[in-house]
Amino acid sequence: MASAKGGLLARSDFPLYAVKALDERHFLVAGGGGAAKTGVPNAIEVYEVKFLSEKAVAGSICRHDTGSKSIMNGCVVYDGRKNLFAAGLDDECHIYSLKYKVGSPEKKEKGI
C-alpha cells in the first residue's frame, strides 16, 4: 500500500469550480456562492506555490471579485505574453487577461 503524501496547499473562502495551472509555480482558482446573497464571495484568485522546509504551501497573490456571478468553469491559454482565462459565468463567457511579473528574491535584497 502506498503511503499518504498529499497535504493542504491553501484554503479559500469560496467553493472552487475551476482550478487551472498558470505556470510551474502559480495556479488560478475561481468559483463562489453565486447570486444567493449568502455572504459567500464570487471571485478569481491566483496563488503562488512555495517550498518551506520540504513542505509545499500556497499563498494568494491577487484576487478579483466577480460581483453577483460565480465562475462555474474555465480554460487558461498562454499567448506568449500573458495568460488568458475564458470563464463561464451563468449564460456568459468572460475573457480575463492575466499578466504578472515574477521577481527574484536575490534582486529584491540587493535593491535592484
PDB file of C-alpha atoms in Angstrom:
ATOM      1  CA  MET A   1       0.000   0.000   0.000  1.00  0.00           C
ATOM      2  CA  ALA A   2       1.297   3.476  -0.889  1.00  0.00           C
ATOM      3  CA  SER A   3       1.930   5.959   1.876  1.00  0.00           C
ATOM      4  CA  ALA A   4      -0.184   9.134   2.050  1.00  0.00           C
ATOM      5  CA  LYS A   5       1.803  12.061   0.626  1.00  0.00           C
ATOM      6  CA  GLY A   6      -0.936  14.625  -0.013  1.00  0.00           C
ATOM      7  CA  GLY A   7      -1.475  17.746   2.014  1.00  0.00           C
ATOM      8  CA  LEU A   8      -3.338  21.025   2.144  1.00  0.00           C
ATOM      9  CA  LEU A   9      -1.773  23.770  -0.001  1.00  0.00           C
ATOM     10  CA  ALA A  10      -4.151  26.644   0.803  1.00  0.00           C
ATOM     11  CA  ARG A  11      -7.673  27.457   1.934  1.00  0.00           C
ATOM     12  CA  SER A  12     -10.237  29.555   0.114  1.00  0.00           C
ATOM     13  CA  ASP A  13     -13.339  31.309   1.429  1.00  0.00           C
ATOM     14  CA  PHE A  14     -15.471  30.264  -1.561  1.00  0.00           C
ATOM     15  CA  PRO A  15     -16.294  26.930  -3.286  1.00  0.00           C
ATOM     16  CA  LEU A  16     -13.878  26.176  -6.134  1.00  0.00           C
ATOM     17  CA  TYR A  17     -15.375  25.338  -9.517  1.00  0.00           C
ATOM     18  CA  ALA A  18     -12.268  25.964 -11.644  1.00  0.00           C
ATOM     19  CA  VAL A  19      -8.612  25.246 -10.772  1.00  0.00           C
ATOM     20  CA  LYS A  20      -6.085  25.922 -13.563  1.00  0.00           C
ATOM     21  CA  ALA A  21      -2.281  25.941 -13.708  1.00  0.00           C
ATOM     22  CA  LEU A  22      -0.677  29.171 -14.967  1.00  0.00           C
ATOM     23  CA  ASP A  23       2.972  28.056 -14.803  1.00  0.00           C
ATOM     24  CA  GLU A  24       5.160  25.826 -12.644  1.00  0.00           C
ATOM     25  CA  ARG A  25       4.645  27.965  -9.502  1.00  0.00           C
ATOM     26  CA  HIS A  26       1.266  29.676  -9.993  1.00  0.00           C
ATOM     27  CA  PHE A  27      -2.322  28.475 -10.270  1.00  0.00           C
ATOM     28  CA  LEU A  28      -5.718  30.113 -10.581  1.00  0.00           C
ATOM     29  CA  VAL A  29      -8.873  29.185  -8.673  1.00  0.00           C
ATOM     30  CA  ALA A  30     -12.353  30.531  -9.386  1.00  0.00           C
ATOM     31  CA  GLY A  31     -15.849  29.993  -8.067  1.00  0.00           C
ATOM     32  CA  GLY A  32     -18.173  31.291  -5.405  1.00  0.00           C
ATOM     33  CA  GLY A  33     -21.629  31.167  -3.942  1.00  0.00           C
ATOM     34  CA  GLY A  34     -23.492  32.654  -6.897  1.00  0.00           C
ATOM     35  CA  ALA A  35     -26.253  35.245  -6.652  1.00  0.00           C
ATOM     36  CA  ALA A  36     -27.818  33.784  -3.476  1.00  0.00           C
ATOM     37  CA  LYS A  37     -26.514  36.606  -1.195  1.00  0.00           C
ATOM     38  CA  THR A  38     -25.414  34.117   1.454  1.00  0.00           C
ATOM     39  CA  GLY A  39     -22.202  36.001   2.138  1.00  0.00           C
ATOM     40  CA  VAL A  40     -20.068  33.585   0.120  1.00  0.00           C
ATOM     41  CA  PRO A  41     -17.934  35.664  -2.286  1.00  0.00           C
ATOM     42  CA  ASN A  42     -17.626  35.133  -6.053  1.00  0.00           C
ATOM     43  CA  ALA A  43     -14.008  35.540  -7.092  1.00  0.00           C
ATOM     44  CA  ILE A  44     -10.929  34.626  -9.105  1.00  0.00           C
ATOM     45  CA  GLU A  45      -7.757  34.149  -7.066  1.00  0.00           C
ATOM     46  CA  VAL A  46      -4.150  33.471  -8.117  1.00  0.00           C
ATOM     47  CA  TYR A  47      -1.844  31.528  -5.789  1.00  0.00           C
ATOM     48  CA  GLU A  48       1.921  31.095  -5.722  1.00  0.00           C
ATOM     49  CA  VAL A  49       3.425  27.794  -4.530  1.00  0.00           C
ATOM     50  CA  LYS A  50       6.486  27.967  -2.266  1.00  0.00           C
ATOM     51  CA  PHE A  51       8.509  25.276  -0.539  1.00  0.00           C
ATOM     52  CA  LEU A  52       9.182  25.798   3.170  1.00  0.00           C
ATOM     53  CA  SER A  53      11.343  23.166   4.891  1.00  0.00           C
ATOM     54  CA  GLU A  54      10.372  20.395   2.451  1.00  0.00           C
ATOM     55  CA  LYS A  55       6.650  21.272   2.577  1.00  0.00           C
ATOM     56  CA  ALA A  56       4.715  22.944  -0.243  1.00  0.00           C
ATOM     57  CA  VAL A  57       2.435  25.838   0.706  1.00  0.00           C
ATOM     58  CA  ALA A  58       0.492  28.271  -1.470  1.00  0.00           C
ATOM     59  CA  GLY A  59      -0.346  31.886  -0.750  1.00  0.00           C
ATOM     60  CA  SER A  60      -2.750  34.196  -2.534  1.00  0.00           C
ATOM     61  CA  ILE A  61      -1.003  36.889  -4.590  1.00  0.00           C
ATOM     62  CA  CYS A  62      -4.066  38.540  -6.164  1.00  0.00           C
ATOM     63  CA  ARG A  63      -7.846  38.351  -6.166  1.00  0.00           C
ATOM     64  CA  HIS A  64     -10.656  39.706  -8.362  1.00  0.00           C
ATOM     65  CA  ASP A  65     -14.292  39.909  -7.240  1.00  0.00           C
ATOM     66  CA  THR A  66     -16.742  38.806  -9.963  1.00  0.00           C
ATOM     67  CA  GLY A  67     -19.802  40.507  -8.475  1.00  0.00           C
ATOM     68  CA  SER A  68     -23.034  38.519  -8.228  1.00  0.00           C
ATOM     69  CA  LYS A  69     -21.948  35.870 -10.763  1.00  0.00           C
ATOM     70  CA  SER A  70     -19.943  32.801  -9.868  1.00  0.00           C
ATOM     71  CA  ILE A  71     -17.450  31.288 -12.306  1.00  0.00           C
ATOM     72  CA  MET A  72     -18.516  27.698 -12.908  1.00  0.00           C
ATOM     73  CA  ASN A  73     -15.799  26.617 -15.375  1.00  0.00           C
ATOM     74  CA  GLY A  74     -12.924  27.985 -17.384  1.00  0.00           C
ATOM     75  CA  CYS A  75      -9.859  27.461 -19.520  1.00  0.00           C
ATOM     76  CA  VAL A  76      -6.397  29.100 -19.460  1.00  0.00           C
ATOM     77  CA  VAL A  77      -4.285  29.760 -22.569  1.00  0.00           C
ATOM     78  CA  TYR A  78      -0.820  31.383 -22.678  1.00  0.00           C
ATOM     79  CA  ASP A  79      -0.276  33.544 -25.786  1.00  0.00           C
ATOM     80  CA  GLY A  80       3.449  34.176 -25.280  1.00  0.00           C
ATOM     81  CA  ARG A  81       2.975  37.410 -23.308  1.00  0.00           C
ATOM     82  CA  LYS A  82       0.107  36.805 -20.888  1.00  0.00           C
ATOM     83  CA  ASN A  83      -2.388  34.203 -19.723  1.00  0.00           C
ATOM     84  CA  LEU A  84      -5.966  34.455 -20.966  1.00  0.00           C
ATOM     85  CA  PHE A  85      -8.715  32.952 -18.806  1.00  0.00           C
ATOM     86  CA  ALA A  86     -12.038  32.212 -20.511  1.00  0.00           C
ATOM     87  CA  ALA A  87     -14.583  31.897 -17.709  1.00  0.00           C
ATOM     88  CA  GLY A  88     -18.162  30.626 -17.801  1.00  0.00           C
ATOM     89  CA  LEU A  89     -20.430  32.844 -15.660  1.00  0.00           C
ATOM     90  CA  ASP A  90     -24.083  31.815 -15.807  1.00  0.00           C
ATOM     91  CA  ASP A  91     -25.050  32.254 -19.502  1.00  0.00           C
ATOM     92  CA  GLU A  92     -21.981  34.345 -20.408  1.00  0.00           C
ATOM     93  CA  CYS A  93     -18.320  33.796 -21.254  1.00  0.00           C
ATOM     94  CA  HIS A  94     -15.898  36.419 -19.930  1.00  0.00           C
ATOM     95  CA  ILE A  95     -12.258  36.713 -21.030  1.00  0.00           C
ATOM     96  CA  TYR A  96      -9.758  37.821 -18.378  1.00  0.00           C
ATOM     97  CA  SER A  97      -6.169  38.811 -19.196  1.00  0.00           C
ATOM     98  CA  LEU A  98      -3.611  37.899 -16.535  1.00  0.00           C
ATOM     99  CA  LYS A  99      -0.219  39.490 -16.877  1.00  0.00           C
ATOM    100  CA  TYR A 100       2.203  39.273 -13.998  1.00  0.00           C
ATOM    101  CA  LYS A 101       5.899  39.591 -13.348  1.00  0.00           C
ATOM    102  CA  VAL A 102       7.770  37.127 -11.187  1.00  0.00           C
ATOM    103  CA  GLY A 103      10.542  38.807  -9.212  1.00  0.00           C
ATOM    104  CA  SER A 104      13.694  37.200  -7.876  1.00  0.00           C
ATOM    105  CA  PRO A 105      14.302  37.334  -4.095  1.00  0.00           C
ATOM    106  CA  GLU A 106      18.019  37.974  -4.703  1.00  0.00           C
ATOM    107  CA  LYS A 107      17.256  41.093  -6.755  1.00  0.00           C
ATOM    108  CA  LYS A 108      14.894  42.444  -4.084  1.00  0.00           C
ATOM    109  CA  GLU A 109      17.561  42.023  -1.377  1.00  0.00           C
ATOM    110  CA  LYS A 110      20.200  43.843  -3.457  1.00  0.00           C
ATOM    111  CA  GLY A 111      17.804  46.726  -4.139  1.00  0.00           C
ATOM    112  CA  ILE A 112      17.707  46.199  -7.910  1.00  0.00           C
TER     113      ILE A 112
END
